CSV table of C-alpha atoms in Angstrom, one decimal:
chain,number,residue,atom,x,y,z
U,4,MET,CA,84.9,89.6,159.2
U,5,SER,CA,85.0,90.3,155.5
U,6,THR,CA,83.7,87.3,153.4
U,7,GLU,CA,84.5,89.1,150.1
U,8,LYS,CA,86.1,86.9,147.6
U,9,SER,CA,89.0,88.2,145.4
U,10,PHE,CA,91.7,87.3,143.0
U,11,LYS,CA,94.9,89.1,141.9
U,12,LEU,CA,95.1,90.8,138.5
U,13,ASP,CA,98.7,91.8,137.8
U,14,GLY,CA,99.2,91.7,141.6
U,15,LYS,CA,96.2,94.0,142.3
U,16,THR,CA,93.3,92.7,144.4
U,17,ILE,CA,90.1,92.4,142.5
U,18,PRO,CA,86.9,91.5,144.4
U,19,PHE,CA,84.3,89.4,142.7
U,20,GLU,CA,80.9,87.8,143.3
U,21,ASP,CA,79.7,84.3,142.6
U,22,GLY,CA,79.0,83.9,138.9
U,23,ASP,CA,81.4,86.6,137.8
U,24,THR,CA,83.9,86.0,135.0
U,25,ILE,CA,87.4,87.5,135.3
U,26,MET,CA,86.2,90.2,132.8
U,27,ASP,CA,83.1,91.1,134.8
U,28,ALA,CA,85.1,91.6,138.0
U,29,ALA,CA,87.9,93.5,136.2
U,30,LEU,CA,85.4,95.8,134.4
U,31,ARG,CA,83.6,96.6,137.7
U,32,ALA,CA,87.0,97.4,139.3
U,33,GLY,CA,87.8,99.7,136.4
U,34,GLU,CA,90.6,97.5,135.1
U,35,TYR,CA,91.0,97.2,131.4
U,36,ILE,CA,91.4,93.8,129.7
U,37,PRO,CA,91.6,94.2,125.9
U,38,HIS,CA,88.6,92.7,124.1
U,39,LEU,CA,86.6,92.8,120.9
U,40,CYS,CA,83.8,90.3,120.9
U,41,HIS,CA,82.9,91.0,124.5
U,42,ASN,CA,80.1,93.5,125.4
U,43,PRO,CA,78.9,93.4,129.0
U,44,GLU,CA,75.3,93.7,127.8
U,45,PHE,CA,75.4,90.3,126.1
U,46,THR,CA,76.2,86.7,126.9
U,47,PRO,CA,80.0,86.2,126.6
U,48,HIS,CA,81.1,84.6,123.4
U,49,GLY,CA,84.9,84.0,123.9
U,50,SER,CA,85.6,83.9,120.1
U,51,CYS,CA,88.1,86.7,119.4
U,52,ARG,CA,90.5,85.5,122.1
U,53,VAL,CA,91.9,89.0,122.5
U,54,CYS,CA,91.0,89.0,126.2
U,55,ILE,CA,93.4,86.1,126.7
U,56,VAL,CA,95.0,86.2,130.2
U,57,ASP,CA,97.2,83.8,132.2
U,58,VAL,CA,95.5,82.2,135.2
U,59,ASN,CA,97.9,80.2,137.3
U,60,GLY,CA,99.9,79.3,134.3
U,61,ARG,CA,97.0,78.5,131.9
U,62,GLN,CA,95.8,80.8,129.2
U,63,VAL,CA,92.1,81.4,129.1
U,64,SER,CA,89.7,84.1,127.7
U,65,ALA,CA,88.8,86.4,130.5
U,66,CYS,CA,85.3,87.0,129.2
U,67,THR,CA,84.3,83.4,129.7
U,68,GLN,CA,86.5,82.2,132.5
U,69,PRO,CA,84.8,82.2,136.0
U,70,ALA,CA,86.7,84.1,138.6
U,71,THR,CA,88.2,81.9,141.2
U,72,GLU,CA,89.3,82.7,144.8
U,73,ASN,CA,92.9,83.7,145.2
U,74,SER,CA,93.9,83.0,141.6
U,75,GLU,CA,96.8,84.9,140.0
U,76,VAL,CA,95.8,86.5,136.8
U,77,ILE,CA,98.3,88.1,134.5
U,78,ASN,CA,96.9,90.6,132.1
U,79,SER,CA,99.7,92.9,130.9
U,80,SER,CA,102.9,90.8,130.6
U,81,GLU,CA,104.8,91.2,127.3
U,82,GLN,CA,104.1,87.6,126.6
U,83,ILE,CA,100.3,88.1,126.8
U,84,MET,CA,100.5,91.4,124.9
U,85,SER,CA,102.5,89.7,122.1
U,86,GLN,CA,100.0,86.9,121.8
U,87,ARG,CA,97.2,89.5,121.6
U,88,ARG,CA,99.2,91.3,118.9
U,89,SER,CA,99.5,88.1,116.9
U,90,LEU,CA,95.7,87.5,117.2
U,91,LEU,CA,95.0,91.1,116.0
U,92,GLN,CA,97.5,90.7,113.1
U,93,MET,CA,95.6,87.6,112.0
U,94,LEU,CA,92.3,89.5,112.1
U,95,PHE,CA,93.8,92.3,110.1
U,96,VAL,CA,95.2,90.1,107.3
U,97,GLU,CA,92.1,87.9,107.2
U,98,GLY,CA,89.8,90.7,106.1
U,99,ASN,CA,90.3,93.9,104.1
U,100,HIS,CA,90.9,96.6,106.7
U,101,VAL,CA,91.8,99.7,104.7
U,102,CYS,CA,91.8,102.2,107.6
U,103,PRO,CA,92.4,105.3,105.4
U,104,ALA,CA,89.3,104.5,103.4
U,105,CYS,CA,87.0,103.6,106.4
U,106,GLU,CA,84.4,105.8,107.9
U,107,LYS,CA,84.9,104.1,111.3
U,108,SER,CA,88.6,104.9,111.4
U,109,GLY,CA,89.5,106.7,114.6
U,110,ALA,CA,86.5,105.3,116.4
U,111,CYS,CA,87.1,101.6,115.6
U,112,GLN,CA,87.7,99.1,118.4
U,113,LEU,CA,89.9,96.8,116.3
U,114,GLN,CA,92.2,99.8,115.6
U,115,ALA,CA,92.1,101.0,119.2
U,116,VAL,CA,92.9,97.6,120.6
U,117,ALA,CA,95.7,97.2,118.1
U,118,TYR,CA,97.1,100.6,119.1
U,119,TYR,CA,96.9,99.5,122.8
U,120,THR,CA,99.0,96.4,122.0
U,121,LYS,CA,101.4,98.5,120.0
U,122,MET,CA,100.9,96.7,116.7
U,123,LEU,CA,102.9,98.4,114.0
U,124,SER,CA,102.6,95.9,111.2
U,125,PRO,CA,100.3,93.2,110.0
U,126,HIS,CA,103.3,90.8,110.0
U,127,PHE,CA,101.5,88.0,108.1
U,128,THR,CA,100.7,87.6,104.5
U,129,HIS,CA,97.4,89.3,103.5
U,130,PHE,CA,94.6,87.1,102.3
U,131,PHE,CA,92.9,89.9,100.3
U,132,PRO,CA,89.6,88.0,100.3
U,133,GLN,CA,86.9,88.7,97.8
U,134,ARG,CA,84.0,90.1,99.8
U,135,THR,CA,81.0,92.4,99.0
U,136,VAL,CA,79.2,95.4,100.3
U,137,ASP,CA,75.5,95.4,101.0
U,138,ALA,CA,74.0,98.9,100.5
U,139,SER,CA,70.4,97.7,100.0
U,140,HIS,CA,69.1,99.1,103.3
U,141,PRO,CA,68.1,102.8,103.2
U,142,ASP,CA,69.7,103.7,106.5
U,143,THR,CA,72.5,101.1,107.1
U,144,ALA,CA,75.3,99.7,105.0
U,145,ILE,CA,77.2,96.5,105.6
U,146,ASP,CA,80.8,96.1,104.5
U,147,PHE,CA,81.6,92.4,104.8
U,148,ASN,CA,85.3,93.3,104.1
U,149,ARG,CA,85.6,94.5,107.7
U,150,CYS,CA,83.6,91.9,109.6
U,151,ILE,CA,85.7,90.2,112.3
U,152,LEU,CA,83.0,87.6,113.2
U,153,CYS,CA,82.5,88.8,116.8
U,154,GLU,CA,78.8,87.9,116.5
U,155,LEU,CA,77.7,91.0,118.5
U,156,CYS,CA,75.2,91.8,115.8
U,157,VAL,CA,74.0,88.2,115.8
U,158,ARG,CA,73.6,88.3,119.6
U,159,ALA,CA,71.9,91.7,119.6
U,160,SER,CA,69.5,90.8,116.9
U,161,ARG,CA,68.6,87.5,118.4
U,162,ASP,CA,68.6,88.2,122.1
U,163,PHE,CA,67.7,91.9,122.2
U,164,ASP,CA,65.8,92.9,119.0
U,165,GLN,CA,64.1,89.4,118.8
U,166,LYS,CA,64.6,89.6,115.0
U,167,ASN,CA,67.3,87.0,114.2
U,168,ILE,CA,68.6,89.0,111.2
U,169,PHE,CA,72.2,87.9,111.4
U,170,ALA,CA,74.0,84.6,111.6
U,171,ILE,CA,77.5,83.1,110.9
U,172,ASP,CA,77.5,80.5,108.2
U,173,GLY,CA,80.3,78.2,107.2
U,174,ARG,CA,83.2,76.8,109.3
U,175,GLY,CA,86.8,77.7,109.9
U,176,ILE,CA,88.3,80.0,107.3
U,177,ARG,CA,85.0,79.9,105.4
U,178,SER,CA,83.0,81.4,108.3
U,179,HIS,CA,81.1,84.5,107.2
U,180,LEU,CA,78.3,86.8,108.2
U,181,VAL,CA,75.0,86.1,106.5
U,182,ILE,CA,71.7,87.9,106.5
U,183,ASN,CA,68.4,86.2,107.1
U,184,SER,CA,66.3,87.2,104.1
U,185,PRO,CA,65.3,85.4,100.9
U,186,SER,CA,67.7,87.6,98.8
U,187,GLY,CA,70.4,87.6,101.5
U,188,GLU,CA,70.2,91.4,101.5
U,189,LEU,CA,69.7,93.6,104.5
U,190,GLY,CA,67.1,95.7,102.6
U,191,ASP,CA,64.8,92.7,102.5
U,192,THR,CA,64.7,92.2,106.3
U,193,ASP,CA,62.8,94.2,108.9
U,194,PHE,CA,66.1,95.6,110.2
U,195,SER,CA,65.9,99.2,111.5
U,196,ALA,CA,68.6,101.7,112.3
U,197,GLU,CA,67.0,101.9,115.7
U,198,ASP,CA,67.8,98.2,116.4
U,199,LYS,CA,70.3,97.3,119.0
U,200,ALA,CA,72.1,95.3,116.3
U,201,ALA,CA,72.8,98.6,114.5
U,202,HIS,CA,74.8,99.9,117.4
U,203,VAL,CA,77.1,97.2,118.6
U,204,CYS,CA,79.5,96.6,115.7
U,205,PRO,CA,83.1,97.2,117.1
U,206,VAL,CA,84.4,97.8,113.5
U,207,GLY,CA,83.2,99.5,110.4
U,208,ALA,CA,81.2,96.5,109.1
U,209,ILE,CA,77.7,97.8,110.1
U,210,LEU,CA,77.6,101.5,109.4
U,211,PRO,CA,74.9,104.2,109.5
U,212,LYS,CA,74.4,105.9,106.1
U,213,HIS,CA,74.4,109.6,105.5
U,214,LYS,CA,76.8,110.6,108.3
U,215,GLY,CA,80.3,109.5,107.4
U,216,TYR,CA,83.4,111.4,108.5
U,217,GLU,CA,81.4,113.8,110.8
U,218,ARG,CA,84.1,114.1,113.4
U,219,PRO,CA,87.4,115.6,112.2
U,220,ILE,CA,90.7,113.8,112.6
U,221,GLY,CA,92.1,114.7,116.0
U,222,ASP,CA,88.7,114.8,117.6
U,223,ARG,CA,87.6,111.1,117.1
U,224,LEU,CA,87.0,108.6,119.9
U,225,TYR,CA,90.5,107.2,120.1
U,226,ASP,CA,92.6,110.0,118.6
U,227,ARG,CA,94.0,111.3,121.8
U,228,LYS,CA,93.4,108.7,124.5
U,229,PRO,CA,93.8,104.9,124.5
U,230,ILE,CA,90.9,102.5,124.7
U,231,SER,CA,91.9,101.6,128.3
U,232,VAL,CA,90.9,105.1,129.2
U,233,VAL,CA,88.1,105.8,126.7
U,234,GLY,CA,86.3,102.5,126.8
U,235,ASP,CA,84.4,100.5,124.1
U,236,VAL,CA,82.9,101.9,120.9
U,237,ALA,CA,79.5,100.6,121.9
U,238,ALA,CA,79.6,102.5,125.2
U,239,HIS,CA,79.9,105.8,123.1
U,240,GLU,CA,77.4,105.0,120.4
U,241,PHE,CA,75.1,107.8,121.3
U,242,ASP,CA,77.5,110.6,122.3
U,243,GLN,CA,78.8,111.1,118.7
U,244,GLU,CA,76.6,114.0,117.9
F,4,MET,CA,133.7,113.0,113.8
F,5,ALA,CA,131.9,109.8,113.1
F,6,GLU,CA,131.0,109.2,109.5
F,7,LYS,CA,127.4,110.2,108.5
F,8,LEU,CA,124.8,107.5,108.1
F,9,LYS,CA,123.7,107.0,104.5
F,10,VAL,CA,120.0,107.2,103.9
F,11,ALA,CA,118.0,106.4,100.7
F,12,THR,CA,114.3,106.7,100.1
F,13,ALA,CA,111.9,105.7,97.4
F,14,SER,CA,108.2,105.9,96.6
F,15,LEU,CA,106.8,102.7,95.0
F,16,CYS,CA,103.0,102.4,94.6
F,17,GLY,CA,102.3,105.4,96.9
F,18,CYS,CA,101.1,109.0,96.4
F,19,PHE,CA,104.3,110.7,97.7
F,20,GLY,CA,102.3,111.8,100.7
F,21,CYS,CA,104.7,110.0,103.1
F,22,HIS,CA,107.6,111.9,101.5
F,23,MET,CA,105.7,115.1,101.9
F,24,SER,CA,105.1,114.2,105.5
F,25,PHE,CA,108.8,113.5,105.9
F,26,LEU,CA,109.4,117.1,104.8
F,27,ASP,CA,107.0,118.1,107.6
F,28,ILE,CA,109.9,117.6,110.0
F,29,ASP,CA,110.5,121.2,108.8
F,30,GLU,CA,113.7,122.9,110.1
F,31,ARG,CA,114.6,119.7,111.9
F,32,ILE,CA,115.9,118.5,108.6
F,33,LEU,CA,118.9,120.8,109.3
F,34,ASP,CA,119.6,118.7,112.4
F,35,LEU,CA,119.1,115.5,110.4
F,36,VAL,CA,121.6,116.4,107.7
F,37,GLN,CA,124.2,116.8,110.5
F,38,LEU,CA,123.8,113.1,111.2
F,39,VAL,CA,122.9,111.6,107.8
F,40,GLU,CA,123.8,111.9,104.1
F,41,PHE,CA,121.1,111.3,101.5
F,42,ASP,CA,121.9,108.8,98.8
F,43,ARG,CA,119.2,107.8,96.2
F,44,THR,CA,116.0,109.8,97.1
F,45,PRO,CA,113.7,112.2,95.3
F,46,ILE,CA,115.2,114.9,97.5
F,47,THR,CA,118.7,114.5,95.8
F,48,ASP,CA,117.3,113.2,92.6
F,49,ILE,CA,120.0,110.5,92.5
F,50,LYS,CA,118.7,107.6,90.5
F,51,THR,CA,120.8,104.7,91.6
F,52,ILE,CA,121.4,103.4,95.1
F,53,GLY,CA,124.8,102.8,96.7
F,54,ASP,CA,125.5,101.0,99.9
F,55,CYS,CA,123.3,102.6,102.7
F,56,ASP,CA,122.6,102.3,106.3
F,57,ILE,CA,119.0,103.1,106.2
F,58,GLY,CA,116.5,102.6,103.3
F,59,ILE,CA,113.0,104.1,103.6
F,60,ILE,CA,110.2,102.7,101.3
F,61,GLU,CA,106.9,104.5,100.7
F,62,GLY,CA,104.2,102.6,98.8
F,63,GLY,CA,103.3,99.0,98.1
F,64,VAL,CA,104.4,96.7,95.3
F,65,ALA,CA,102.1,97.0,92.3
F,66,ASN,CA,104.4,96.4,89.3
F,67,ALA,CA,107.6,94.8,88.1
F,68,GLU,CA,109.6,98.0,88.5
F,69,ASN,CA,108.5,98.3,92.2
F,70,VAL,CA,109.8,94.7,92.8
F,71,GLU,CA,113.1,95.6,91.2
F,72,VAL,CA,113.6,98.9,93.2
F,73,LEU,CA,112.5,97.2,96.4
F,74,ARG,CA,115.0,94.3,95.9
F,75,GLU,CA,117.8,96.8,95.1
F,76,PHE,CA,117.0,98.7,98.3
F,77,ARG,CA,117.0,95.5,100.4
F,78,LYS,CA,120.4,94.5,98.8
F,79,HIS,CA,122.0,97.8,99.6
F,80,CYS,CA,120.5,98.8,102.9
F,81,LYS,CA,121.4,97.5,106.3
F,82,ILE,CA,118.0,98.6,107.7
F,83,LEU,CA,114.9,98.7,105.6
F,84,ILE,CA,111.8,100.7,106.8
F,85,ALA,CA,108.2,100.4,105.6
F,86,LEU,CA,106.9,104.0,105.7
F,87,GLY,CA,103.2,104.5,105.7
F,88,ALA,CA,100.0,102.4,105.1
F,89,CYS,CA,100.7,101.4,101.5
F,90,ALA,CA,104.2,100.0,102.3
F,91,VAL,CA,102.9,98.4,105.5
F,92,ASN,CA,99.7,96.8,104.2
F,93,GLY,CA,99.1,97.8,100.6
F,94,GLY,CA,96.9,100.7,101.6
F,95,ILE,CA,94.5,102.3,99.1
F,96,PRO,CA,96.1,100.9,96.0
F,97,ALA,CA,95.5,97.4,97.4
F,98,MET,CA,91.8,98.1,97.2
F,99,ARG,CA,92.1,97.0,93.5
F,100,ASN,CA,92.8,93.5,94.9
F,101,SER,CA,89.0,93.1,95.2
F,102,PHE,CA,88.9,93.0,91.3
F,103,THR,CA,90.9,91.2,88.7
F,104,LEU,CA,93.6,93.2,86.9
F,105,LYS,CA,91.6,92.8,83.7
F,106,GLU,CA,88.6,94.4,85.3
F,107,CYS,CA,90.7,97.3,86.6
F,108,LEU,CA,92.3,98.0,83.2
F,109,GLU,CA,89.0,97.7,81.3
F,110,GLU,CA,87.4,100.1,83.7
F,111,ALA,CA,90.2,102.6,83.4
F,112,TYR,CA,91.0,102.4,79.6
F,113,VAL,CA,88.0,100.8,77.9
F,114,ASP,CA,84.6,101.0,79.6
F,115,GLY,CA,85.2,104.0,81.9
F,116,ILE,CA,83.1,107.2,81.6
F,117,GLY,CA,84.7,109.7,79.2
F,118,VAL,CA,87.3,107.3,77.8
F,119,ASP,CA,88.4,108.5,74.4
F,120,ASN,CA,90.1,106.1,71.9
F,121,PRO,CA,89.7,103.1,74.3
F,122,MET,CA,92.9,101.0,74.4
F,123,ILE,CA,94.8,99.3,77.2
F,124,PRO,CA,98.4,100.7,77.1
F,125,ASN,CA,100.9,98.1,76.2
F,126,ASP,CA,104.2,100.0,75.5
F,127,THR,CA,107.2,98.0,76.5
F,128,GLU,CA,108.5,101.0,78.4
F,129,ILE,CA,105.6,100.7,80.9
F,130,PRO,CA,106.3,98.3,83.8
F,131,MET,CA,104.1,95.3,83.9
F,132,LEU,CA,101.4,95.4,86.6
F,133,LEU,CA,101.2,92.6,89.1
F,134,ASN,CA,97.9,90.8,89.5
F,135,LYS,CA,97.7,92.1,93.1
F,136,VAL,CA,99.2,95.0,95.1
F,137,HIS,CA,101.3,93.7,98.0
F,138,PRO,CA,102.8,95.3,101.1
F,139,ILE,CA,106.6,95.3,100.9
F,140,HIS,CA,107.1,92.7,103.7
F,141,GLU,CA,105.5,90.1,101.4
F,142,VAL,CA,108.4,90.6,98.9
F,143,VAL,CA,111.5,91.4,101.1
F,144,LYS,CA,112.4,91.3,104.8
F,145,VAL,CA,111.5,94.5,106.5
F,146,ASP,CA,113.2,95.7,109.7
F,147,HIS,CA,110.8,98.5,110.9
F,148,PHE,CA,107.2,99.5,110.2
F,149,LEU,CA,105.8,103.0,110.5
F,150,PRO,CA,102.0,102.9,109.9
F,151,GLY,CA,99.9,105.9,109.0
F,152,CYS,CA,98.4,107.6,105.9
F,153,PRO,CA,100.7,109.3,106.2
F,154,PRO,CA,102.7,108.9,109.4
F,155,SER,CA,103.1,112.5,110.8
F,156,GLY,CA,106.3,114.4,110.5
F,157,ASP,CA,106.6,114.1,114.3
F,158,THR,CA,106.2,110.3,114.1
F,159,ILE,CA,109.0,110.1,111.5
F,160,TRP,CA,111.2,112.4,113.6
F,161,THR,CA,110.6,110.3,116.7
F,162,PHE,CA,111.5,107.2,114.8
F,163,LEU,CA,114.6,108.5,113.0
F,164,THR,CA,116.1,110.1,116.1
F,165,GLU,CA,115.5,106.9,118.2
F,166,LEU,CA,117.0,104.8,115.4
F,167,ILE,CA,120.0,107.0,114.9
F,168,GLU,CA,120.7,107.2,118.6
F,169,GLY,CA,120.4,103.4,119.0
F,170,LYS,CA,117.5,103.7,121.4
F,171,PRO,CA,114.5,101.3,121.5
F,172,ILE,CA,111.8,102.4,119.1
F,173,SER,CA,108.7,103.6,120.9
F,174,PHE,CA,106.1,106.3,120.3
F,175,PRO,CA,103.8,108.6,122.2
F,176,TYR,CA,100.2,107.3,121.9
F,177,GLU,CA,99.0,110.1,119.5
F,178,GLN,CA,101.9,109.4,117.0
F,179,ILE,CA,100.6,106.0,115.9
F,180,HIS,CA,97.5,105.8,113.8
F,181,TYR,CA,96.6,103.6,110.8
F,182,ASP,CA,95.0,106.4,108.8
């Protein structure tokens, strides 16, 4: 007799193991739940809320919600998609996301998830915040205009690189990425382009220098196929060349 | 035969790239003019707008004249469309929002490299610049948005044919991009 536990994702049976989140089980089964701050290599964070799903009538983030036996999870209803779209629109207006002027464009997870949810406009009023660019490091640039506070660099630097270079300072709308050095600049840390933290940014906030626009338009990661087929940016970090 | 739909277009704070992309529908423009008649647009060079069914705006709102033209379009068009990145979210011109207007003008006309006879232009004929560049939906109600820098001719064609035929607006995956 089979003792495998399972739940339903949009009516489809998804097996899971004890300790799995909805996201873990869905990813293993090859089912796509849109997400930005989640990367299966790191402890779930649950902050971007883009992986919102409906579980038995309650809305939860799939990356932090433990899978439960026989639950009914709705991932792709128009209602859920429209809420994701609103979350993305808020992310877009809160920063300065100028896609035509960004080296990450075409291989940006924020863009790709927005395409997936069929976002055509920012809808809200833009904040146009005043933010800076840190070009002090010889190999890596940081454009704070594009940071979406996913904390993947924070987690990678702390948990993987053991360097604690990044942190989020402030609360609410004043939350922002800071760098752990006396000057606050990346160039004054022991950050290296080989660090895990240099390869997890889902947007164009942490960018390698000296190699912009290498891939022509039409040939970039998300130019032809949606993120549900292609997968995350971080999973393709080393197949760009 | 049903009366042709009237269409007007304008470029506000844009680069005319979206209008060029519109012309990339190529010979399909012959099919289009069977269905629509152009009112004010750079294609006809008509300078004032009459009552129209569809208004297409390229570019964001950067000066007082942009605001006036945009409001005229909203007043005269049943359906108003934001065409391209600048109209949708301010685009490249909105990158000046990271600086004060004073800083921008001084960089361009006073302190910039190679500036001869430094002086900020102040002729009354020149429209007053706004402190910030805004996407058009922050000034008037917008009915449809077509992102892209520019949206491709195919994207514009898909949109216009669906709109004119009264179908729901939807695009193949490759036709929507923000750059």
